[in-house]
Structures are given as structure tokens and as C-alpha cells.
PDB file of C-alpha atoms in Angstrom:
ATOM      1  CA  MET A   1      24.069 -37.200 -30.048  1.00 40.00           C
ATOM      2  CA  ALA A   2      24.645 -33.514 -31.119  1.00 38.00           C
ATOM      3  CA  GLY A   3      20.777 -33.293 -31.497  1.00 42.00           C
ATOM      4  CA  ALA A   4      20.241 -34.529 -28.011  1.00 40.00           C
ATOM      5  CA  TYR A   5      22.739 -32.051 -26.692  1.00 34.00           C
ATOM      6  CA  VAL A   6      20.936 -28.909 -28.555  1.00 36.00           C
ATOM      7  CA  ARG A   7      17.645 -30.356 -27.146  1.00 35.00           C
ATOM      8  CA  THR A   8      19.160 -30.513 -23.465  1.00 34.00           C
ATOM      9  CA  ALA A   9      20.647 -26.847 -23.943  1.00 35.00           C
ATOM     10  CA  VAL A  10      17.280 -25.423 -25.126  1.00 35.00           C
ATOM     11  CA  VAL A  11      15.436 -26.978 -22.124  1.00 34.00           C
ATOM     12  CA  VAL A  12      18.130 -25.531 -19.686  1.00 34.00           C
ATOM     13  CA  VAL A  13      17.831 -22.113 -21.333  1.00 35.00           C
ATOM     14  CA  LEU A  14      13.989 -22.277 -21.230  1.00 35.00           C
ATOM     15  CA  LEU A  15      14.227 -23.313 -17.371  1.00 34.00           C
ATOM     16  CA  CYS A  16      16.444 -20.377 -16.810  1.00 39.00           C
ATOM     17  CA  CYS A  17      14.043 -17.857 -18.295  1.00 37.00           C
ATOM     18  CA  VAL A  18      11.178 -19.413 -16.346  1.00 33.00           C
ATOM     19  CA  LEU A  19      13.317 -19.156 -13.173  1.00 33.00           C
ATOM     20  CA  ALA A  20      14.112 -15.406 -14.128  1.00 36.00           C
ATOM     21  CA  ILE A  21      10.495 -14.643 -14.516  1.00 35.00           C
ATOM     22  CA  VAL A  22       9.427 -16.262 -11.155  1.00 34.00           C
ATOM     23  CA  ALA A  23      12.209 -14.408  -9.391  1.00 36.00           C
ATOM     24  CA  ASP A  24      10.919 -10.996 -10.581  1.00 46.00           C
ATOM     25  CA  ALA A  25       7.666 -11.694  -8.511  1.00 60.00           C
ATOM     26  CA  LEU A  26       7.390  -9.973  -5.316  1.00 66.00           C
ATOM     27  CA  GLU A  27       8.200 -12.381  -2.358  1.00 67.00           C
ATOM     28  CA  PRO A  28       7.582 -11.338   1.295  1.00 70.00           C
ATOM     29  CA  SER A  29      10.539  -9.453   2.775  1.00 68.00           C
ATOM     30  CA  GLY A  30      11.942 -10.182   6.070  1.00 86.00           C
ATOM     31  CA  TRP A  31      10.579  -8.856   9.186  1.00 95.00           C
ATOM     32  CA  VAL A  32      11.466  -5.233  10.263  1.00 97.00           C
ATOM     33  CA  ARG A  33      10.805  -3.401  13.423  1.00 97.00           C
ATOM     34  CA  ALA A  34       8.526  -0.190  13.566  1.00 98.00           C
ATOM     35  CA  HIS A  35       5.812   1.466  15.537  1.00 98.00           C
ATOM     36  CA  ALA A  36       2.175   2.031  14.754  1.00 98.00           C
ATOM     37  CA  THR A  37      -0.553   4.528  15.775  1.00 98.00           C
ATOM     38  CA  PHE A  38      -3.867   5.060  14.383  1.00 98.00           C
ATOM     39  CA  TYR A  39      -6.191   7.829  12.846  1.00 98.00           C
ATOM     40  CA  GLY A  40      -9.402   8.501  11.073  1.00 98.00           C
ATOM     41  CA  GLY A  41     -11.991   7.251  13.650  1.00 97.00           C
ATOM     42  CA  SER A  42     -13.723   3.861  14.324  1.00 97.00           C
ATOM     43  CA  ASP A  43     -15.142   3.814  10.940  1.00 96.00           C
ATOM     44  CA  ALA A  44     -12.089   5.095   9.129  1.00 97.00           C
ATOM     45  CA  SER A  45     -13.951   7.947   7.563  1.00 97.00           C
ATOM     46  CA  GLY A  46     -11.170  10.392   8.441  1.00 97.00           C
ATOM     47  CA  THR A  47      -8.728   8.301   6.242  1.00 98.00           C
ATOM     48  CA  MET A  48     -10.284   9.339   2.980  1.00 97.00           C
ATOM     49  CA  GLY A  49      -8.295  11.223   0.326  1.00 95.00           C
ATOM     50  CA  GLY A  50      -4.653  11.164   1.397  1.00 96.00           C
ATOM     51  CA  ALA A  51      -1.279  11.865  -0.281  1.00 98.00           C
ATOM     52  CA  CYS A  52      -1.658   9.006  -2.655  1.00 98.00           C
ATOM     53  CA  GLY A  53      -4.663  10.391  -4.303  1.00 97.00           C
ATOM     54  CA  TYR A  54      -7.014   7.456  -4.026  1.00 98.00           C
ATOM     55  CA  GLY A  55      -9.923   9.532  -2.942  1.00 96.00           C
ATOM     56  CA  ASN A  56     -12.830   7.595  -1.381  1.00 96.00           C
ATOM     57  CA  LEU A  57     -11.156   4.479  -0.148  1.00 97.00           C
ATOM     58  CA  TYR A  58     -14.337   2.639   0.191  1.00 95.00           C
ATOM     59  CA  ALA A  59     -15.383   3.237  -3.409  1.00 93.00           C
ATOM     60  CA  GLN A  60     -11.853   2.355  -4.484  1.00 93.00           C
ATOM     61  CA  GLY A  61     -11.926  -1.019  -2.803  1.00 93.00           C
ATOM     62  CA  TYR A  62      -9.217  -0.397  -0.139  1.00 95.00           C
ATOM     63  CA  GLY A  63     -11.641  -0.179   2.528  1.00 96.00           C
ATOM     64  CA  THR A  64     -10.325   0.218   6.291  1.00 98.00           C
ATOM     65  CA  ARG A  65      -7.226  -1.909   5.865  1.00 98.00           C
ATOM     66  CA  THR A  66      -4.937   1.137   4.962  1.00 98.00           C
ATOM     67  CA  ALA A  67      -2.194   3.159   6.526  1.00 98.00           C
ATOM     68  CA  ALA A  68      -0.240   6.524   6.201  1.00 98.00           C
ATOM     69  CA  LEU A  69       3.502   5.874   5.942  1.00 98.00           C
ATOM     70  CA  SER A  70       6.315   7.852   7.431  1.00 98.00           C
ATOM     71  CA  THR A  71       8.938   9.422   5.186  1.00 97.00           C
ATOM     72  CA  ALA A  72      11.232   6.665   5.403  1.00 97.00           C
ATOM     73  CA  LEU A  73       8.685   4.363   4.053  1.00 98.00           C
ATOM     74  CA  PHE A  74       6.609   6.835   1.730  1.00 98.00           C
ATOM     75  CA  ASN A  75       9.527   7.363  -0.814  1.00 97.00           C
ATOM     76  CA  ASP A  76       7.753  10.500  -2.231  1.00 96.00           C
ATOM     77  CA  GLY A  77       4.773   8.560  -3.238  1.00 97.00           C
ATOM     78  CA  ALA A  78       6.561   5.580  -4.940  1.00 97.00           C
ATOM     79  CA  ALA A  79       5.309   3.418  -2.052  1.00 98.00           C
ATOM     80  CA  CYS A  80       1.488   4.211  -2.763  1.00 98.00           C
ATOM     81  CA  GLY A  81      -0.463   1.077  -3.266  1.00 98.00           C
ATOM     82  CA  GLN A  82       2.233  -1.299  -1.485  1.00 98.00           C
ATOM     83  CA  CYS A  83       0.853  -3.968   1.000  1.00 98.00           C
ATOM     84  CA  TYR A  84       2.382  -4.666   4.283  1.00 98.00           C
ATOM     85  CA  LYS A  85       1.620  -7.385   6.876  1.00 98.00           C
ATOM     86  CA  LEU A  86       2.056  -6.099  10.520  1.00 98.00           C
ATOM     87  CA  VAL A  87       2.278  -8.071  13.756  1.00 98.00           C
ATOM     88  CA  CYS A  88       2.208  -6.382  17.167  1.00 98.00           C
ATOM     89  CA  ASP A  89       5.495  -7.166  18.955  1.00 97.00           C
ATOM     90  CA  ARG A  90       4.375  -8.825  22.122  1.00 96.00           C
ATOM     91  CA  LYS A  91       8.151  -9.538  23.100  1.00 95.00           C
ATOM     92  CA  THR A  92       8.247  -5.708  23.455  1.00 96.00           C
ATOM     93  CA  ASP A  93       4.995  -5.000  24.813  1.00 96.00           C
ATOM     94  CA  LYS A  94       2.543  -7.593  26.105  1.00 96.00           C
ATOM     95  CA  THR A  95       0.140  -4.890  27.692  1.00 97.00           C
ATOM     96  CA  TRP A  96      -1.086  -3.445  24.444  1.00 98.00           C
ATOM     97  CA  CYS A  97      -0.516  -6.171  21.770  1.00 98.00           C
ATOM     98  CA  LYS A  98      -3.064  -8.532  20.878  1.00 98.00           C
ATOM     99  CA  PRO A  99      -1.672 -12.190  20.521  1.00 97.00           C
ATOM    100  CA  GLY A 100      -1.811 -14.368  17.430  1.00 96.00           C
ATOM    101  CA  VAL A 101      -3.098 -11.935  14.931  1.00 98.00           C
ATOM    102  CA  SER A 102      -1.822  -9.967  12.061  1.00 98.00           C
ATOM    103  CA  VAL A 103      -3.339  -7.492   9.633  1.00 98.00           C
ATOM    104  CA  THR A 104      -2.322  -6.514   6.114  1.00 98.00           C
ATOM    105  CA  ILE A 105      -2.686  -2.923   5.066  1.00 98.00           C
ATOM    106  CA  THR A 106      -2.393  -0.987   1.714  1.00 98.00           C
ATOM    107  CA  ALA A 107      -0.354   2.384   1.793  1.00 98.00           C
ATOM    108  CA  THR A 108      -2.664   5.137   1.002  1.00 98.00           C
ATOM    109  CA  ASN A 109      -1.378   8.153   2.752  1.00 98.00           C
ATOM    110  CA  PHE A 110       1.647   9.947   4.031  1.00 98.00           C
ATOM    111  CA  CYS A 111       2.344  10.682   7.686  1.00 98.00           C
ATOM    112  CA  PRO A 112       4.367  13.842   7.756  1.00 98.00           C
ATOM    113  CA  PRO A 113       7.077  14.608  10.315  1.00 97.00           C
ATOM    114  CA  ASN A 114       6.408  16.638  13.239  1.00 97.00           C
ATOM    115  CA  TRP A 115       9.632  18.590  14.130  1.00 96.00           C
ATOM    116  CA  ASP A 116       8.136  20.228  17.119  1.00 97.00           C
ATOM    117  CA  LEU A 117       8.149  17.009  18.995  1.00 97.00           C
ATOM    118  CA  PRO A 118      10.931  14.498  19.656  1.00 96.00           C
ATOM    119  CA  SER A 119      10.899  11.253  17.601  1.00 95.00           C
ATOM    120  CA  ASP A 120      10.379   9.062  20.655  1.00 92.00           C
ATOM    121  CA  ASN A 121       7.619  11.288  22.054  1.00 94.00           C
ATOM    122  CA  GLY A 122       4.986  12.390  19.620  1.00 95.00           C
ATOM    123  CA  GLY A 123       7.156  12.809  16.483  1.00 97.00           C
ATOM    124  CA  TRP A 124       6.454   9.353  15.497  1.00 97.00           C
ATOM    125  CA  CYS A 125       6.773   9.937  11.724  1.00 98.00           C
ATOM    126  CA  ASN A 126      10.063  11.931  12.019  1.00 98.00           C
ATOM    127  CA  PRO A 127      12.839  10.565   9.708  1.00 97.00           C
ATOM    128  CA  PRO A 128      14.483   8.086   9.759  1.00 97.00           C
ATOM    129  CA  ARG A 129      11.673   6.098  11.846  1.00 97.00           C
ATOM    130  CA  PRO A 130       9.737   3.747   9.817  1.00 98.00           C
ATOM    131  CA  HIS A 131       6.110   4.111  11.147  1.00 98.00           C
ATOM    132  CA  PHE A 132       2.625   3.228  10.167  1.00 98.00           C
ATOM    133  CA  ASP A 133      -0.312   5.668  11.093  1.00 98.00           C
ATOM    134  CA  MET A 134      -2.873   3.030  10.496  1.00 98.00           C
ATOM    135  CA  ALA A 135      -6.803   3.471  10.000  1.00 98.00           C
ATOM    136  CA  GLN A 136      -8.214   2.792  13.298  1.00 98.00           C
ATOM    137  CA  PRO A 137     -10.124  -0.462  12.409  1.00 98.00           C
ATOM    138  CA  ALA A 138      -6.957  -2.004  11.071  1.00 98.00           C
ATOM    139  CA  TRP A 139      -4.827  -0.910  14.046  1.00 98.00           C
ATOM    140  CA  GLU A 140      -7.377  -2.533  16.426  1.00 98.00           C
ATOM    141  CA  LYS A 141      -6.851  -5.819  14.836  1.00 98.00           C
ATOM    142  CA  ILE A 142      -3.494  -6.000  16.595  1.00 98.00           C
ATOM    143  CA  GLY A 143      -3.509  -3.511  19.270  1.00 98.00           C
ATOM    144  CA  VAL A 144      -5.649  -2.466  22.299  1.00 98.00           C
ATOM    145  CA  TYR A 145      -7.207   0.891  21.969  1.00 97.00           C
ATOM    146  CA  ARG A 146      -5.989   2.462  25.218  1.00 96.00           C
ATOM    147  CA  GLY A 147      -2.301   1.673  24.066  1.00 97.00           C
ATOM    148  CA  GLY A 148      -2.334   4.487  21.380  1.00 97.00           C
ATOM    149  CA  ILE A 149       1.072   3.420  20.028  1.00 97.00           C
ATOM    150  CA  ILE A 150       2.325  -0.156  19.779  1.00 98.00           C
ATOM    151  CA  PRO A 151       5.666  -1.683  18.648  1.00 98.00           C
ATOM    152  CA  VAL A 152       5.167  -3.827  15.491  1.00 98.00           C
ATOM    153  CA  ILE A 153       7.273  -6.026  13.227  1.00 98.00           C
ATOM    154  CA  TYR A 154       6.341  -5.708   9.406  1.00 98.00           C
ATOM    155  CA  GLN A 155       7.025  -7.083   6.176  1.00 97.00           C
ATOM    156  CA  ARG A 156       6.126  -6.113   2.588  1.00 97.00           C
ATOM    157  CA  VAL A 157       3.774  -8.644   0.979  1.00 97.00           C
ATOM    158  CA  PRO A 158       2.133  -9.019  -2.470  1.00 98.00           C
ATOM    159  CA  CYS A 159      -1.159  -7.221  -2.815  1.00 98.00           C
ATOM    160  CA  VAL A 160      -4.290  -9.366  -3.431  1.00 97.00           C
ATOM    161  CA  LYS A 161      -7.001  -7.616  -5.327  1.00 96.00           C
ATOM    162  CA  LYS A 162     -10.324  -8.531  -6.876  1.00 96.00           C
ATOM    163  CA  GLY A 163     -10.928  -7.666 -10.617  1.00 97.00           C
ATOM    164  CA  GLY A 164      -8.705  -5.856 -12.997  1.00 98.00           C
ATOM    165  CA  VAL A 165      -6.570  -2.662 -12.703  1.00 98.00           C
ATOM    166  CA  ARG A 166      -8.489   0.518 -12.889  1.00 98.00           C
ATOM    167  CA  PHE A 167      -7.652   3.919 -14.587  1.00 98.00           C
ATOM    168  CA  THR A 168      -9.146   7.154 -13.503  1.00 98.00           C
ATOM    169  CA  VAL A 169      -8.500  10.054 -16.136  1.00 98.00           C
ATOM    170  CA  SER A 170      -8.508  13.622 -14.757  1.00 98.00           C
ATOM    171  CA  GLY A 171      -6.843  16.881 -15.693  1.00 97.00           C
ATOM    172  CA  HIS A 172      -7.443  19.045 -18.827  1.00 96.00           C
ATOM    173  CA  ASP A 173      -6.362  19.688 -22.286  1.00 96.00           C
ATOM    174  CA  TYR A 174      -2.620  19.091 -22.628  1.00 96.00           C
ATOM    175  CA  PHE A 175      -2.366  17.861 -19.088  1.00 97.00           C
ATOM    176  CA  LEU A 176      -3.575  14.372 -18.703  1.00 98.00           C
ATOM    177  CA  LEU A 177      -3.612  13.019 -15.165  1.00 98.00           C
ATOM    178  CA  VAL A 178      -4.083   9.281 -14.693  1.00 98.00           C
ATOM    179  CA  LEU A 179      -4.600   7.294 -11.467  1.00 98.00           C
ATOM    180  CA  PRO A 180      -4.226   3.449 -11.623  1.00 98.00           C
ATOM    181  CA  THR A 181      -5.927   1.729  -8.791  1.00 98.00           C
ATOM    182  CA  ASN A 182      -6.545  -1.831  -7.666  1.00 98.00           C
ATOM    183  CA  VAL A 183      -2.994  -2.727  -8.570  1.00 98.00           C
ATOM    184  CA  ALA A 184      -2.142  -6.442  -7.325  1.00 98.00           C
ATOM    185  CA  ALA A 185       1.120  -8.037  -6.679  1.00 98.00           C
ATOM    186  CA  ALA A 186       3.727  -5.291  -6.000  1.00 98.00           C
ATOM    187  CA  GLY A 187       1.012  -2.759  -5.768  1.00 98.00           C
ATOM    188  CA  SER A 188       3.140   0.197  -6.586  1.00 98.00           C
ATOM    189  CA  VAL A 189       3.864   1.559 -10.108  1.00 98.00           C
ATOM    190  CA  ARG A 190       7.384   2.053 -11.328  1.00 98.00           C
ATOM    191  CA  ALA A 191       6.769   3.358 -14.656  1.00 98.00           C
ATOM    192  CA  MET A 192       3.819   4.221 -17.023  1.00 98.00           C
ATOM    193  CA  ASP A 193       3.263   4.992 -20.742  1.00 98.00           C
ATOM    194  CA  VAL A 194       0.339   6.096 -22.708  1.00 98.00           C
ATOM    195  CA  MET A 195      -0.379   5.719 -26.381  1.00 98.00           C
ATOM    196  CA  GLY A 196      -3.454   7.314 -28.181  1.00 98.00           C
ATOM    197  CA  SER A 197      -5.095   5.585 -31.107  1.00 98.00           C
ATOM    198  CA  LYS A 198      -4.093   8.303 -33.222  1.00 96.00           C
ATOM    199  CA  SER A 199      -0.416   8.423 -32.004  1.00 91.00           C
ATOM    200  CA  GLY A 200       1.033   6.421 -34.664  1.00 93.00           C
ATOM    201  CA  GLY A 201       1.706   3.395 -32.393  1.00 93.00           C
ATOM    202  CA  ASP A 202       4.299   5.536 -30.293  1.00 96.00           C
ATOM    203  CA  TRP A 203       4.498   4.994 -26.660  1.00 98.00           C
ATOM    204  CA  MET A 204       4.863   8.180 -24.644  1.00 98.00           C
ATOM    205  CA  ALA A 205       6.512   8.084 -21.105  1.00 98.00           C
ATOM    206  CA  MET A 206       4.578   9.444 -18.289  1.00 98.00           C
ATOM    207  CA  THR A 207       5.889  10.993 -15.211  1.00 98.00           C
ATOM    208  CA  ARG A 208       4.828  10.790 -11.521  1.00 98.00           C
ATOM    209  CA  ASN A 209       2.971  13.952 -10.559  1.00 98.00           C
ATOM    210  CA  TRP A 210       1.993  13.303  -6.968  1.00 97.00           C
ATOM    211  CA  GLY A 211       1.236  10.220  -4.960  1.00 98.00           C
ATOM    212  CA  ALA A 212      -0.029   7.465  -7.412  1.00 98.00           C
ATOM    213  CA  ASN A 213      -0.962   9.972 -10.089  1.00 98.00           C
ATOM    214  CA  TRP A 214       0.890   9.831 -13.495  1.00 98.00           C
ATOM    215  CA  GLN A 215       0.899  12.760 -15.883  1.00 98.00           C
ATOM    216  CA  SER A 216       1.413  13.371 -19.544  1.00 98.00           C
ATOM    217  CA  GLY A 217       1.503  16.738 -21.490  1.00 97.00           C
ATOM    218  CA  ALA A 218       0.227  15.348 -24.773  1.00 97.00           C
ATOM    219  CA  TYR A 219      -3.069  16.203 -26.386  1.00 97.00           C
ATOM    220  CA  LEU A 220      -4.970  13.015 -26.356  1.00 97.00           C
ATOM    221  CA  ASN A 221      -8.500  14.257 -26.398  1.00 97.00           C
ATOM    222  CA  GLY A 222     -10.892  12.264 -28.656  1.00 97.00           C
ATOM    223  CA  GLN A 223      -8.489   9.086 -28.700  1.00 98.00           C
ATOM    224  CA  ALA A 224      -8.785   5.741 -27.295  1.00 98.00           C
ATOM    225  CA  LEU A 225      -5.998   5.331 -24.664  1.00 98.00           C
ATOM    226  CA  SER A 226      -3.732   2.479 -24.088  1.00 98.00           C
ATOM    227  CA  PHE A 227      -1.394   2.087 -21.070  1.00 98.00           C
ATOM    228  CA  ARG A 228       1.694   0.133 -20.435  1.00 98.00           C
ATOM    229  CA  LEU A 229       2.175  -0.236 -16.707  1.00 98.00           C
ATOM    230  CA  THR A 230       5.390  -1.586 -15.036  1.00 98.00           C
ATOM    231  CA  ILE A 231       5.029  -2.165 -11.334  1.00 98.00           C
ATOM    232  CA  THR A 232       7.976  -2.422  -8.875  1.00 97.00           C
ATOM    233  CA  ASP A 233       8.477  -6.085  -9.066  1.00 97.00           C
ATOM    234  CA  GLY A 234       9.301  -5.793 -12.838  1.00 98.00           C
ATOM    235  CA  GLN A 235       5.949  -7.046 -14.213  1.00 98.00           C
ATOM    236  CA  THR A 236       4.677  -5.097 -17.210  1.00 98.00           C
ATOM    237  CA  ILE A 237       1.062  -5.258 -18.777  1.00 98.00           C
ATOM    238  CA  VAL A 238      -0.081  -3.539 -21.783  1.00 98.00           C
ATOM    239  CA  PHE A 239      -3.833  -2.270 -21.333  1.00 98.00           C
ATOM    240  CA  SER A 240      -4.802  -1.761 -24.953  1.00 98.00           C
ATOM    241  CA  ASN A 241      -7.575   0.773 -25.484  1.00 98.00           C
ATOM    242  CA  VAL A 242      -8.713   0.489 -21.959  1.00 98.00           C
ATOM    243  CA  VAL A 243     -10.148   3.968 -22.316  1.00 98.00           C
ATOM    244  CA  ARG A 244     -12.631   4.505 -25.098  1.00 98.00           C
ATOM    245  CA  SER A 245     -12.364   7.256 -27.518  1.00 98.00           C
ATOM    246  CA  SER A 246     -15.411   9.233 -25.995  1.00 98.00           C
ATOM    247  CA  TRP A 247     -13.814   9.599 -22.610  1.00 98.00           C
ATOM    248  CA  THR A 248     -14.222  12.772 -20.482  1.00 98.00           C
ATOM    249  CA  PHE A 249     -12.114  13.903 -17.494  1.00 98.00           C
ATOM    250  CA  GLY A 250     -13.277  12.436 -14.320  1.00 97.00           C
ATOM    251  CA  GLN A 251     -14.212   9.139 -15.697  1.00 98.00           C
ATOM    252  CA  THR A 252     -12.742   5.858 -14.352  1.00 98.00           C
ATOM    253  CA  PHE A 253     -12.245   2.663 -16.688  1.00 98.00           C
ATOM    254  CA  ALA A 254     -11.916  -0.894 -15.501  1.00 98.00           C
ATOM    255  CA  SER A 255      -9.702  -3.355 -17.220  1.00 98.00           C
ATOM    256  CA  ASN A 256      -9.967  -7.219 -17.038  1.00 98.00           C
ATOM    257  CA  LEU A 257      -6.203  -7.560 -16.740  1.00 98.00           C
ATOM    258  CA  GLN A 258      -4.407  -7.878 -13.392  1.00 98.00           C
ATOM    259  CA  PHE A 259      -0.793  -8.553 -12.244  1.00 98.00           C
ATOM    260  CA  LYS A 260      -0.067 -11.986 -10.600  1.00 96.00           C
TER     261      LYS A 260
END
């Protein structure tokens, strides 16, 4: 009887652990009201670069489904890579909203405040307004071009990506700048550590430099690099020796690991 009780207790503990792990995964949040404008032209070529540091959004796989976030959402770059589902709010504006459609975008840029204009007339990205300045092709999925600005409801959703997480290595000696891209699930990175193959097995914490870029002041030239990435839903993956020892600044390395 005691043995049966122990087995039952173990099963309960294991079940609780599984539930705890599942609870860490990003679930779609509730719907929130905001507004959306567009920029970058009909081919979204004007959206390249941006405050997250992703560079060529076509080459990085983000395409034209992107947006610049207002201060209230951007969080000093901590929101880079997050995904949002948007629907035009036809209850508020039937004229410029397309019915029955939604679009999912990735946060790749920052929409700065315009203090010379009021928040309800041109200063759309002024705090504390939540606002999406979307790539034009994404915006036109849900809005009529002539409208210019539309009311939306949005929710944060898990990002879906093809392939593994990628790492672009930049900087110079004693200043390693690493850009993780193609991050699924939560999309945004909460913490990042690096370990060189000659570092004695010690992880070194990195700090956010700007946008989605993380930095280390360690001298790691000539070493294979491993990264430990924790995203904002709590998931952590170790990318062992994902950067080969012969790396040079400016190179990008793809892993075969991805967040769920």
C-alpha cells in the first residue's frame, strides 16, 4: 500500500512539472485596442534596417509582415522579435477596415514620439499610446489605403519560424556584438550568455546593447562560441559551438535548434 502511495505521489509530482513547463509557453494574450498606420512603400523597401538591428528584413526572413512599435510597446528594444496579431476594428470604423481578415507581424523597428503634434492628430506614437506603424503591405491586409490610420485590436501571439535560430557576429576585439534572429515562440530574448571553447566551461552574461543586439567585452577571438538563450516566455536553449572557431566579424551562423 505504501509503495502504491509513493508511485501515485511521483506521478502527481511529474504531472505538476509537466504542467509548469507548459504554463511557461507563450499563450495568446487578450485583445487590446490601438491604432495602426503604415510606412515603407508598397514593397516595404523603406522598412529595412530599423531600431532592432535586423538589417535586411527580406534576407533575415521577416519579409513585409513587420511593424515599428510605439514607446509604450517597444520597451527599449526588449520587444524586438515579438509577434502580434492585428484585426481592424470595424465596430469603430467600417469605412476603412477590411472585414474578416487579420495579419500577424513581427516587431522590427521603433516608432518615435512626435512631440510637435498632438497624440490624436499626427503624434500617433506619443506615449502612452500603443501604436503600430506597419509595413504597408501588412497594413493593407486589414485596412483600405486611403484611410491612412485605422483603429485595431491586437494580441501578442507565438512567433512561427522556419529553421533554427541564427546568430550574426559583429563588433571588434574585446567587443563582441551578437544578433540572434529567426527566434520562434516568444520571439524576444530576455537573457543571453556566451561561452568560448577556451573559457574553461564558464558562461559569461551578455547585456543588451541596442535593439536585439547583445554584447560581451570578453576577448573570444579564435574560439568556438556557444550561446545560452532565454526568451521572454522562460524557455532556455544552449547552442553548443554554434559558431566555429574560424569565425570572423560579420558572419552569420545558423543552428538546427528552435524554440517551441
